[in-house]
């Protein structure tokens, strides 16, 4: 598991494997690591919380056996408490749950840490930041969704940008220690609006371009 100390010296990039070739995930993970990625973002969807089906526990377990980087697992599923143990045993390093998907997020976030993973919390674009505020002391990561969860390749929602600034302000004010992550429509065109994020998730932008130059552009190195 990659440890972090805030502030990060440079932004982390967590490419979404949703845009990888599912018949060649090991190859694509290695290519992403060689191209300078920091984490690997795994989008788990159950066809209920979001209208799409993707990756489940057995696939995460197989990915972990060969993954060259920590797995940043984003659960878009109903009642995630049923599956967190499975996803952690399978090898999730960061495990992020949606605040809308669960009645008692605090219990689940504590359990994720007890089971040995780093807990994260996230929210749909339509959910106000106040919904996650009670849990900020419990998490290592807060994910700001800049698209409606469910599909890659959507447009970045600028109206979500203030959430990143507010999370940064709250972190400084209350001495919290979470990473601020942004997910959805992140590209060389929108990354300037993510100045307050520490971790950039990007799927279609990274995979539609040369991996190395795309990751360097997101990090502001090119
Ligand atoms: C959407 C997922 C994202 C998505 C990102 O539900 O959480 O991780 O795959 O893809 P792009 O970068 O194409 O918006
Ligand atoms: Zn995601």
PDB file of C-alpha atoms and ligand atoms in Angstrom:
ATOM      1  CA  UNK A   1       0.000   0.000   0.000  1.00  0.00           C
ATOM      2  CA  UNK A   2       1.391   3.394  -0.891  1.00  0.00           C
ATOM      3  CA  UNK A   3       1.728   5.679   2.063  1.00  0.00           C
ATOM      4  CA  UNK A   4       1.223   9.377   1.691  1.00  0.00           C
ATOM      5  CA  UNK A   5       2.152  12.545   3.483  1.00  0.00           C
ATOM      6  CA  UNK A   6       0.248  15.731   2.767  1.00  0.00           C
ATOM      7  CA  UNK A   7       0.810  17.818   0.782  1.00  0.00           C
ATOM      8  CA  UNK A   8       1.823  15.412  -1.980  1.00  0.00           C
ATOM      9  CA  UNK A   9       4.900  16.533  -3.864  1.00  0.00           C
ATOM     10  CA  UNK A  10       3.088  15.998  -7.165  1.00  0.00           C
ATOM     11  CA  UNK A  11      -0.422  14.980  -8.113  1.00  0.00           C
ATOM     12  CA  UNK A  12      -1.177  11.283  -8.302  1.00  0.00           C
ATOM     13  CA  UNK A  13      -2.902   9.812 -11.322  1.00  0.00           C
ATOM     14  CA  UNK A  14      -5.211   6.837 -10.870  1.00  0.00           C
ATOM     15  CA  UNK A  15      -6.221   5.644 -14.341  1.00  0.00           C
ATOM     16  CA  UNK A  16      -9.608   3.945 -14.519  1.00  0.00           C
ATOM     17  CA  UNK A  17      -9.340   0.359 -15.720  1.00  0.00           C
ATOM     18  CA  UNK A  18     -12.884   0.757 -17.068  1.00  0.00           C
ATOM     19  CA  UNK A  19     -11.251   2.128 -20.217  1.00  0.00           C
ATOM     20  CA  UNK A  20      -8.611  -0.632 -20.389  1.00  0.00           C
ATOM     21  CA  UNK A  21      -8.850  -3.744 -22.561  1.00  0.00           C
ATOM     22  CA  UNK A  22     -10.617  -6.265 -20.319  1.00  0.00           C
ATOM     23  CA  UNK A  23      -8.950  -9.120 -22.183  1.00  0.00           C
ATOM     24  CA  UNK A  24      -5.526  -7.650 -21.366  1.00  0.00           C
ATOM     25  CA  UNK A  25      -5.755  -6.125 -17.911  1.00  0.00           C
ATOM     26  CA  UNK A  26      -2.325  -7.325 -16.772  1.00  0.00           C
ATOM     27  CA  UNK A  27      -0.694  -5.847 -19.863  1.00  0.00           C
ATOM     28  CA  UNK A  28      -2.565  -2.559 -19.437  1.00  0.00           C
ATOM     29  CA  UNK A  29      -1.789  -2.286 -15.706  1.00  0.00           C
ATOM     30  CA  UNK A  30       1.921  -2.778 -16.418  1.00  0.00           C
ATOM     31  CA  UNK A  31       1.816  -0.208 -19.199  1.00  0.00           C
ATOM     32  CA  UNK A  32       0.140   2.299 -16.849  1.00  0.00           C
ATOM     33  CA  UNK A  33       2.762   1.715 -14.151  1.00  0.00           C
ATOM     34  CA  UNK A  34       5.574   2.160 -16.670  1.00  0.00           C
ATOM     35  CA  UNK A  35       3.886   5.358 -17.893  1.00  0.00           C
ATOM     36  CA  UNK A  36       3.970   6.904 -14.409  1.00  0.00           C
ATOM     37  CA  UNK A  37       0.562   6.100 -12.876  1.00  0.00           C
ATOM     38  CA  UNK A  38       0.399   6.029  -9.074  1.00  0.00           C
ATOM     39  CA  UNK A  39      -2.729   3.981  -8.360  1.00  0.00           C
ATOM     40  CA  UNK A  40      -5.092   1.828 -10.410  1.00  0.00           C
ATOM     41  CA  UNK A  41      -8.759   2.859 -10.214  1.00  0.00           C
ATOM     42  CA  UNK A  42     -11.197  -0.047 -10.255  1.00  0.00           C
ATOM     43  CA  UNK A  43     -14.858   0.853 -10.922  1.00  0.00           C
ATOM     44  CA  UNK A  44     -17.203  -1.683  -9.369  1.00  0.00           C
ATOM     45  CA  UNK A  45     -20.842  -1.391 -10.537  1.00  0.00           C
ATOM     46  CA  UNK A  46     -23.757  -3.653  -9.668  1.00  0.00           C
ATOM     47  CA  UNK A  47     -26.548  -2.730 -12.086  1.00  0.00           C
ATOM     48  CA  UNK A  48     -28.624  -1.339  -9.176  1.00  0.00           C
ATOM     49  CA  UNK A  49     -26.838   1.612  -7.625  1.00  0.00           C
ATOM     50  CA  UNK A  50     -25.851   2.550 -11.179  1.00  0.00           C
ATOM     51  CA  UNK A  51     -27.262   1.229 -14.467  1.00  0.00           C
ATOM     52  CA  UNK A  52     -24.121  -0.652 -15.482  1.00  0.00           C
ATOM     53  CA  UNK A  53     -22.315  -3.865 -14.521  1.00  0.00           C
ATOM     54  CA  UNK A  54     -18.547  -4.129 -14.398  1.00  0.00           C
ATOM     55  CA  UNK A  55     -16.034  -5.773 -12.104  1.00  0.00           C
ATOM     56  CA  UNK A  56     -16.627  -7.998  -9.049  1.00  0.00           C
ATOM     57  CA  UNK A  57     -14.586  -9.589  -6.262  1.00  0.00           C
ATOM     58  CA  UNK A  58     -13.036 -12.460  -8.297  1.00  0.00           C
ATOM     59  CA  UNK A  59     -11.664 -10.018 -10.852  1.00  0.00           C
ATOM     60  CA  UNK A  60     -10.178  -7.778  -8.145  1.00  0.00           C
ATOM     61  CA  UNK A  61      -8.537 -10.872  -6.651  1.00  0.00           C
ATOM     62  CA  UNK A  62      -6.975 -11.758  -9.994  1.00  0.00           C
ATOM     63  CA  UNK A  63      -5.891  -8.172 -10.636  1.00  0.00           C
ATOM     64  CA  UNK A  64      -4.194  -8.001  -7.241  1.00  0.00           C
ATOM     65  CA  UNK A  65      -2.008 -11.020  -7.984  1.00  0.00           C
ATOM     66  CA  UNK A  66      -0.293  -9.138 -10.804  1.00  0.00           C
ATOM     67  CA  UNK A  67      -1.020  -5.468 -10.056  1.00  0.00           C
ATOM     68  CA  UNK A  68       2.166  -3.345 -10.070  1.00  0.00           C
ATOM     69  CA  UNK A  69       0.430  -0.513  -8.148  1.00  0.00           C
ATOM     70  CA  UNK A  70      -2.082  -0.196  -5.289  1.00  0.00           C
ATOM     71  CA  UNK A  71      -5.725  -0.774  -6.168  1.00  0.00           C
ATOM     72  CA  UNK A  72      -8.051   2.208  -5.673  1.00  0.00           C
ATOM     73  CA  UNK A  73     -11.446   0.515  -5.620  1.00  0.00           C
ATOM     74  CA  UNK A  74     -14.602   2.628  -6.143  1.00  0.00           C
ATOM     75  CA  UNK A  75     -17.738   0.756  -5.099  1.00  0.00           C
ATOM     76  CA  UNK A  76     -20.894   1.841  -6.920  1.00  0.00           C
ATOM     77  CA  UNK A  77     -23.091  -0.827  -5.385  1.00  0.00           C
ATOM     78  CA  UNK A  78     -26.106  -1.060  -3.097  1.00  0.00           C
ATOM     79  CA  UNK A  79     -25.529  -2.192   0.469  1.00  0.00           C
ATOM     80  CA  UNK A  80     -21.729  -2.237   0.151  1.00  0.00           C
ATOM     81  CA  UNK A  81     -21.438  -3.512   3.738  1.00  0.00           C
ATOM     82  CA  UNK A  82     -22.283  -6.980   2.377  1.00  0.00           C
ATOM     83  CA  UNK A  83     -19.145  -7.062   0.282  1.00  0.00           C
ATOM     84  CA  UNK A  84     -16.431  -4.946   1.892  1.00  0.00           C
ATOM     85  CA  UNK A  85     -14.754  -7.906   3.547  1.00  0.00           C
ATOM     86  CA  UNK A  86     -14.641  -9.717   0.208  1.00  0.00           C
ATOM     87  CA  UNK A  87     -13.198  -6.724  -1.609  1.00  0.00           C
ATOM     88  CA  UNK A  88     -10.534  -6.222   1.061  1.00  0.00           C
ATOM     89  CA  UNK A  89      -9.539  -9.883   1.164  1.00  0.00           C
ATOM     90  CA  UNK A  90      -9.330  -9.703  -2.625  1.00  0.00           C
ATOM     91  CA  UNK A  91      -6.692  -6.979  -2.272  1.00  0.00           C
ATOM     92  CA  UNK A  92      -8.295  -3.517  -2.353  1.00  0.00           C
ATOM     93  CA  UNK A  93      -5.824  -0.975  -0.959  1.00  0.00           C
ATOM     94  CA  UNK A  94      -8.186   1.993  -0.987  1.00  0.00           C
ATOM     95  CA  UNK A  95     -11.879   1.120  -0.689  1.00  0.00           C
ATOM     96  CA  UNK A  96     -14.358   3.918  -1.369  1.00  0.00           C
ATOM     97  CA  UNK A  97     -18.085   3.757  -0.691  1.00  0.00           C
ATOM     98  CA  UNK A  98     -20.907   6.063  -1.783  1.00  0.00           C
ATOM     99  CA  UNK A  99     -22.574   7.944   1.068  1.00  0.00           C
ATOM    100  CA  UNK A 100     -25.944   7.442  -0.685  1.00  0.00           C
ATOM    101  CA  UNK A 101     -25.542   3.662  -0.702  1.00  0.00           C
ATOM    102  CA  UNK A 102     -25.517   3.090   3.010  1.00  0.00           C
ATOM    103  CA  UNK A 103     -27.433   3.930   6.181  1.00  0.00           C
ATOM    104  CA  UNK A 104     -24.530   3.974   8.624  1.00  0.00           C
ATOM    105  CA  UNK A 105     -21.384   5.001   6.762  1.00  0.00           C
ATOM    106  CA  UNK A 106     -19.340   5.490   9.951  1.00  0.00           C
ATOM    107  CA  UNK A 107     -19.588   1.823  10.957  1.00  0.00           C
ATOM    108  CA  UNK A 108     -18.590   0.642   7.508  1.00  0.00           C
ATOM    109  CA  UNK A 109     -15.695   3.095   7.223  1.00  0.00           C
ATOM    110  CA  UNK A 110     -14.330   1.959  10.586  1.00  0.00           C
ATOM    111  CA  UNK A 111     -14.694  -1.653   9.526  1.00  0.00           C
ATOM    112  CA  UNK A 112     -12.782  -1.024   6.300  1.00  0.00           C
ATOM    113  CA  UNK A 113      -9.855   0.284   8.343  1.00  0.00           C
ATOM    114  CA  UNK A 114     -10.034  -2.587  10.832  1.00  0.00           C
ATOM    115  CA  UNK A 115      -9.899  -5.028   7.948  1.00  0.00           C
ATOM    116  CA  UNK A 116      -6.688  -3.412   6.726  1.00  0.00           C
ATOM    117  CA  UNK A 117      -7.692  -1.142   3.832  1.00  0.00           C
ATOM    118  CA  UNK A 118      -7.789   2.644   3.543  1.00  0.00           C
ATOM    119  CA  UNK A 119     -11.377   3.920   3.713  1.00  0.00           C
ATOM    120  CA  UNK A 120     -12.769   6.442   1.248  1.00  0.00           C
ATOM    121  CA  UNK A 121     -16.114   8.188   0.919  1.00  0.00           C
ATOM    122  CA  UNK A 122     -17.722   9.625  -2.200  1.00  0.00           C
ATOM    123  CA  UNK A 123     -20.903  11.328  -3.344  1.00  0.00           C
ATOM    124  CA  UNK A 124     -22.966  11.746  -6.500  1.00  0.00           C
ATOM    125  CA  UNK A 125     -22.887  15.190  -8.165  1.00  0.00           C
ATOM    126  CA  UNK A 126     -26.391  15.914  -6.855  1.00  0.00           C
ATOM    127  CA  UNK A 127     -25.464  15.171  -3.227  1.00  0.00           C
ATOM    128  CA  UNK A 128     -24.321  18.160  -1.156  1.00  0.00           C
ATOM    129  CA  UNK A 129     -20.931  18.024   0.519  1.00  0.00           C
ATOM    130  CA  UNK A 130     -22.666  18.313   3.898  1.00  0.00           C
ATOM    131  CA  UNK A 131     -23.698  14.643   3.454  1.00  0.00           C
ATOM    132  CA  UNK A 132     -20.082  13.469   3.801  1.00  0.00           C
ATOM    133  CA  UNK A 133     -18.906  16.029   6.362  1.00  0.00           C
ATOM    134  CA  UNK A 134     -19.722  13.863   9.404  1.00  0.00           C
ATOM    135  CA  UNK A 135     -17.323  11.186   8.110  1.00  0.00           C
ATOM    136  CA  UNK A 136     -14.298  13.259   7.130  1.00  0.00           C
ATOM    137  CA  UNK A 137     -12.340  12.362  10.261  1.00  0.00           C
ATOM    138  CA  UNK A 138     -12.682   8.641   9.444  1.00  0.00           C
ATOM    139  CA  UNK A 139     -11.380   8.535   5.883  1.00  0.00           C
ATOM    140  CA  UNK A 140      -8.085   8.545   3.996  1.00  0.00           C
ATOM    141  CA  UNK A 141      -9.733   9.652   0.756  1.00  0.00           C
ATOM    142  CA  UNK A 142     -12.699  11.756  -0.347  1.00  0.00           C
ATOM    143  CA  UNK A 143     -13.746  11.292  -3.960  1.00  0.00           C
ATOM    144  CA  UNK A 144     -15.548  14.130  -5.735  1.00  0.00           C
ATOM    145  CA  UNK A 145     -17.601  12.760  -8.651  1.00  0.00           C
ATOM    146  CA  UNK A 146     -17.572  15.182 -11.565  1.00  0.00           C
ATOM    147  CA  UNK A 147     -19.949  12.976 -13.595  1.00  0.00           C
ATOM    148  CA  UNK A 148     -22.992  10.930 -12.649  1.00  0.00           C
ATOM    149  CA  UNK A 149     -21.482   7.538 -11.736  1.00  0.00           C
ATOM    150  CA  UNK A 150     -22.114   4.673 -14.138  1.00  0.00           C
ATOM    151  CA  UNK A 151     -20.147   5.220 -17.317  1.00  0.00           C
ATOM    152  CA  UNK A 152     -16.795   6.413 -18.568  1.00  0.00           C
ATOM    153  CA  UNK A 153     -16.503   9.056 -21.271  1.00  0.00           C
ATOM    154  CA  UNK A 154     -18.925  11.663 -19.890  1.00  0.00           C
ATOM    155  CA  UNK A 155     -18.357  15.436 -19.691  1.00  0.00           C
ATOM    156  CA  UNK A 156     -16.731  17.037 -16.664  1.00  0.00           C
ATOM    157  CA  UNK A 157     -19.235  18.880 -14.473  1.00  0.00           C
ATOM    158  CA  UNK A 158     -17.787  22.252 -13.550  1.00  0.00           C
ATOM    159  CA  UNK A 159     -20.466  22.801 -10.938  1.00  0.00           C
ATOM    160  CA  UNK A 160     -18.695  20.192  -8.770  1.00  0.00           C
ATOM    161  CA  UNK A 161     -15.385  22.080  -8.608  1.00  0.00           C
ATOM    162  CA  UNK A 162     -16.303  24.071  -5.459  1.00  0.00           C
ATOM    163  CA  UNK A 163     -16.552  20.771  -3.536  1.00  0.00           C
ATOM    164  CA  UNK A 164     -12.802  20.243  -4.012  1.00  0.00           C
ATOM    165  CA  UNK A 165     -11.988  23.712  -2.676  1.00  0.00           C
ATOM    166  CA  UNK A 166     -14.292  23.237   0.288  1.00  0.00           C
ATOM    167  CA  UNK A 167     -12.711  19.846   1.102  1.00  0.00           C
ATOM    168  CA  UNK A 168      -9.286  21.472   1.029  1.00  0.00           C
ATOM    169  CA  UNK A 169     -10.472  24.262   3.305  1.00  0.00           C
ATOM    170  CA  UNK A 170     -12.052  21.820   5.763  1.00  0.00           C
ATOM    171  CA  UNK A 171      -8.920  19.653   5.793  1.00  0.00           C
ATOM    172  CA  UNK A 172      -6.747  22.599   6.765  1.00  0.00           C
ATOM    173  CA  UNK A 173      -9.240  23.988   9.257  1.00  0.00           C
ATOM    174  CA  UNK A 174      -9.912  20.710  11.082  1.00  0.00           C
ATOM    175  CA  UNK A 175      -6.541  19.079  10.539  1.00  0.00           C
ATOM    176  CA  UNK A 176      -8.013  16.128   8.613  1.00  0.00           C
ATOM    177  CA  UNK A 177      -5.702  13.927   6.572  1.00  0.00           C
ATOM    178  CA  UNK A 178      -7.656  12.630   3.564  1.00  0.00           C
ATOM    179  CA  UNK A 179      -6.593  12.747  -0.039  1.00  0.00           C
ATOM    180  CA  UNK A 180      -8.955  14.692  -2.309  1.00  0.00           C
ATOM    181  CA  UNK A 181      -9.662  12.662  -5.441  1.00  0.00           C
ATOM    182  CA  UNK A 182     -11.656  13.687  -8.527  1.00  0.00           C
ATOM    183  CA  UNK A 183     -13.317  11.282 -10.969  1.00  0.00           C
ATOM    184  CA  UNK A 184     -15.154  11.869 -14.214  1.00  0.00           C
ATOM    185  CA  UNK A 185     -14.295  13.702 -17.416  1.00  0.00           C
ATOM    186  CA  UNK A 186     -10.765  14.571 -16.261  1.00  0.00           C
ATOM    187  CA  UNK A 187      -8.500  15.447 -19.213  1.00  0.00           C
ATOM    188  CA  UNK A 188      -5.859  17.952 -20.292  1.00  0.00           C
ATOM    189  CA  UNK A 189      -8.790  20.344 -20.933  1.00  0.00           C
ATOM    190  CA  UNK A 190     -10.371  20.068 -17.486  1.00  0.00           C
ATOM    191  CA  UNK A 191      -7.417  19.305 -15.203  1.00  0.00           C
ATOM    192  CA  UNK A 192      -6.807  23.013 -14.550  1.00  0.00           C
ATOM    193  CA  UNK A 193     -10.084  23.018 -12.653  1.00  0.00           C
ATOM    194  CA  UNK A 194      -8.812  20.214 -10.400  1.00  0.00           C
ATOM    195  CA  UNK A 195      -6.043  22.242  -8.751  1.00  0.00           C
ATOM    196  CA  UNK A 196      -7.413  21.399  -5.302  1.00  0.00           C
ATOM    197  CA  UNK A 197      -7.418  17.634  -5.927  1.00  0.00           C
ATOM    198  CA  UNK A 198      -4.499  15.397  -4.935  1.00  0.00           C
ATOM    199  CA  UNK A 199      -5.493  12.378  -7.012  1.00  0.00           C
ATOM    200  CA  UNK A 200      -6.844  12.508 -10.559  1.00  0.00           C
ATOM    201  CA  UNK A 201      -8.865   9.578 -11.889  1.00  0.00           C
ATOM    202  CA  UNK A 202      -8.984   9.452 -15.672  1.00  0.00           C
ATOM    203  CA  UNK A 203     -10.214   6.714 -17.965  1.00  0.00           C
ATOM    204  CA  UNK A 204     -10.985   7.703 -21.515  1.00  0.00           C
ATOM    205  CA  UNK A 205      -8.492  10.570 -21.684  1.00  0.00           C
ATOM    206  CA  UNK A 206      -5.549   8.375 -20.640  1.00  0.00           C
ATOM    207  CA  UNK A 207      -6.421   5.393 -22.822  1.00  0.00           C
ATOM    208  CA  UNK A 208      -7.260   7.457 -25.931  1.00  0.00           C
ATOM    209  CA  UNK A 209      -3.792   9.033 -25.857  1.00  0.00           C
ATOM    210  CA  UNK A 210      -0.203   8.015 -25.396  1.00  0.00           C
ATOM    211  CA  UNK A 211      -0.284   6.804 -21.786  1.00  0.00           C
ATOM    212  CA  UNK A 212       2.940   8.445 -20.704  1.00  0.00           C
ATOM    213  CA  UNK A 213       2.288  11.863 -22.171  1.00  0.00           C
ATOM    214  CA  UNK A 214      -1.325  11.842 -20.964  1.00  0.00           C
ATOM    215  CA  UNK A 215      -0.230  11.063 -17.394  1.00  0.00           C
ATOM    216  CA  UNK A 216       2.523  13.684 -17.537  1.00  0.00           C
ATOM    217  CA  UNK A 217       0.048  16.294 -18.764  1.00  0.00           C
ATOM    218  CA  UNK A 218      -2.346  15.489 -15.939  1.00  0.00           C
ATOM    219  CA  UNK A 219       0.493  15.855 -13.445  1.00  0.00           C
ATOM    220  CA  UNK A 220       1.409  19.195 -14.980  1.00  0.00           C
ATOM    221  CA  UNK A 221       4.846  17.899 -16.015  1.00  0.00           C
ATOM    222  CA  UNK A 222       4.358  18.348 -19.774  1.00  0.00           C
TER     223      UNK A 222
HETATM  224  C1  LIG B   1     -17.728   6.593 -13.566  1.00  0.00           C
HETATM  225  C2  LIG B   1     -16.427   6.056 -13.021  1.00  0.00           C
HETATM  226  C3  LIG B   1     -15.205   6.722 -13.530  1.00  0.00           C
HETATM  227  C4  LIG B   1     -15.021   6.685 -15.011  1.00  0.00           C
HETATM  228  C5  LIG B   1     -13.993   7.681 -15.432  1.00  0.00           C
HETATM  229  O1  LIG B   1     -18.777   5.990 -12.885  1.00  0.00           O
HETATM  230  O2  LIG B   1     -16.423   6.166 -11.624  1.00  0.00           O
HETATM  231  O3  LIG B   1     -14.061   6.221 -12.863  1.00  0.00           O
HETATM  232  O4  LIG B   1     -14.672   5.433 -15.472  1.00  0.00           O
HETATM  233  O5  LIG B   1     -13.943   7.693 -16.802  1.00  0.00           O
HETATM  234  P1  LIG B   1     -13.668   9.007 -17.653  1.00  0.00           P
HETATM  235  O6  LIG B   1     -12.330   9.492 -17.259  1.00  0.00           O
HETATM  236  O7  LIG B   1     -13.742   8.507 -19.042  1.00  0.00           O
HETATM  237  O8  LIG B   1     -14.753   9.987 -17.310  1.00  0.00           O
HETATM  238 ZN1  LIG B   2     -14.604   5.700 -10.467  1.00  0.00          ZN
END
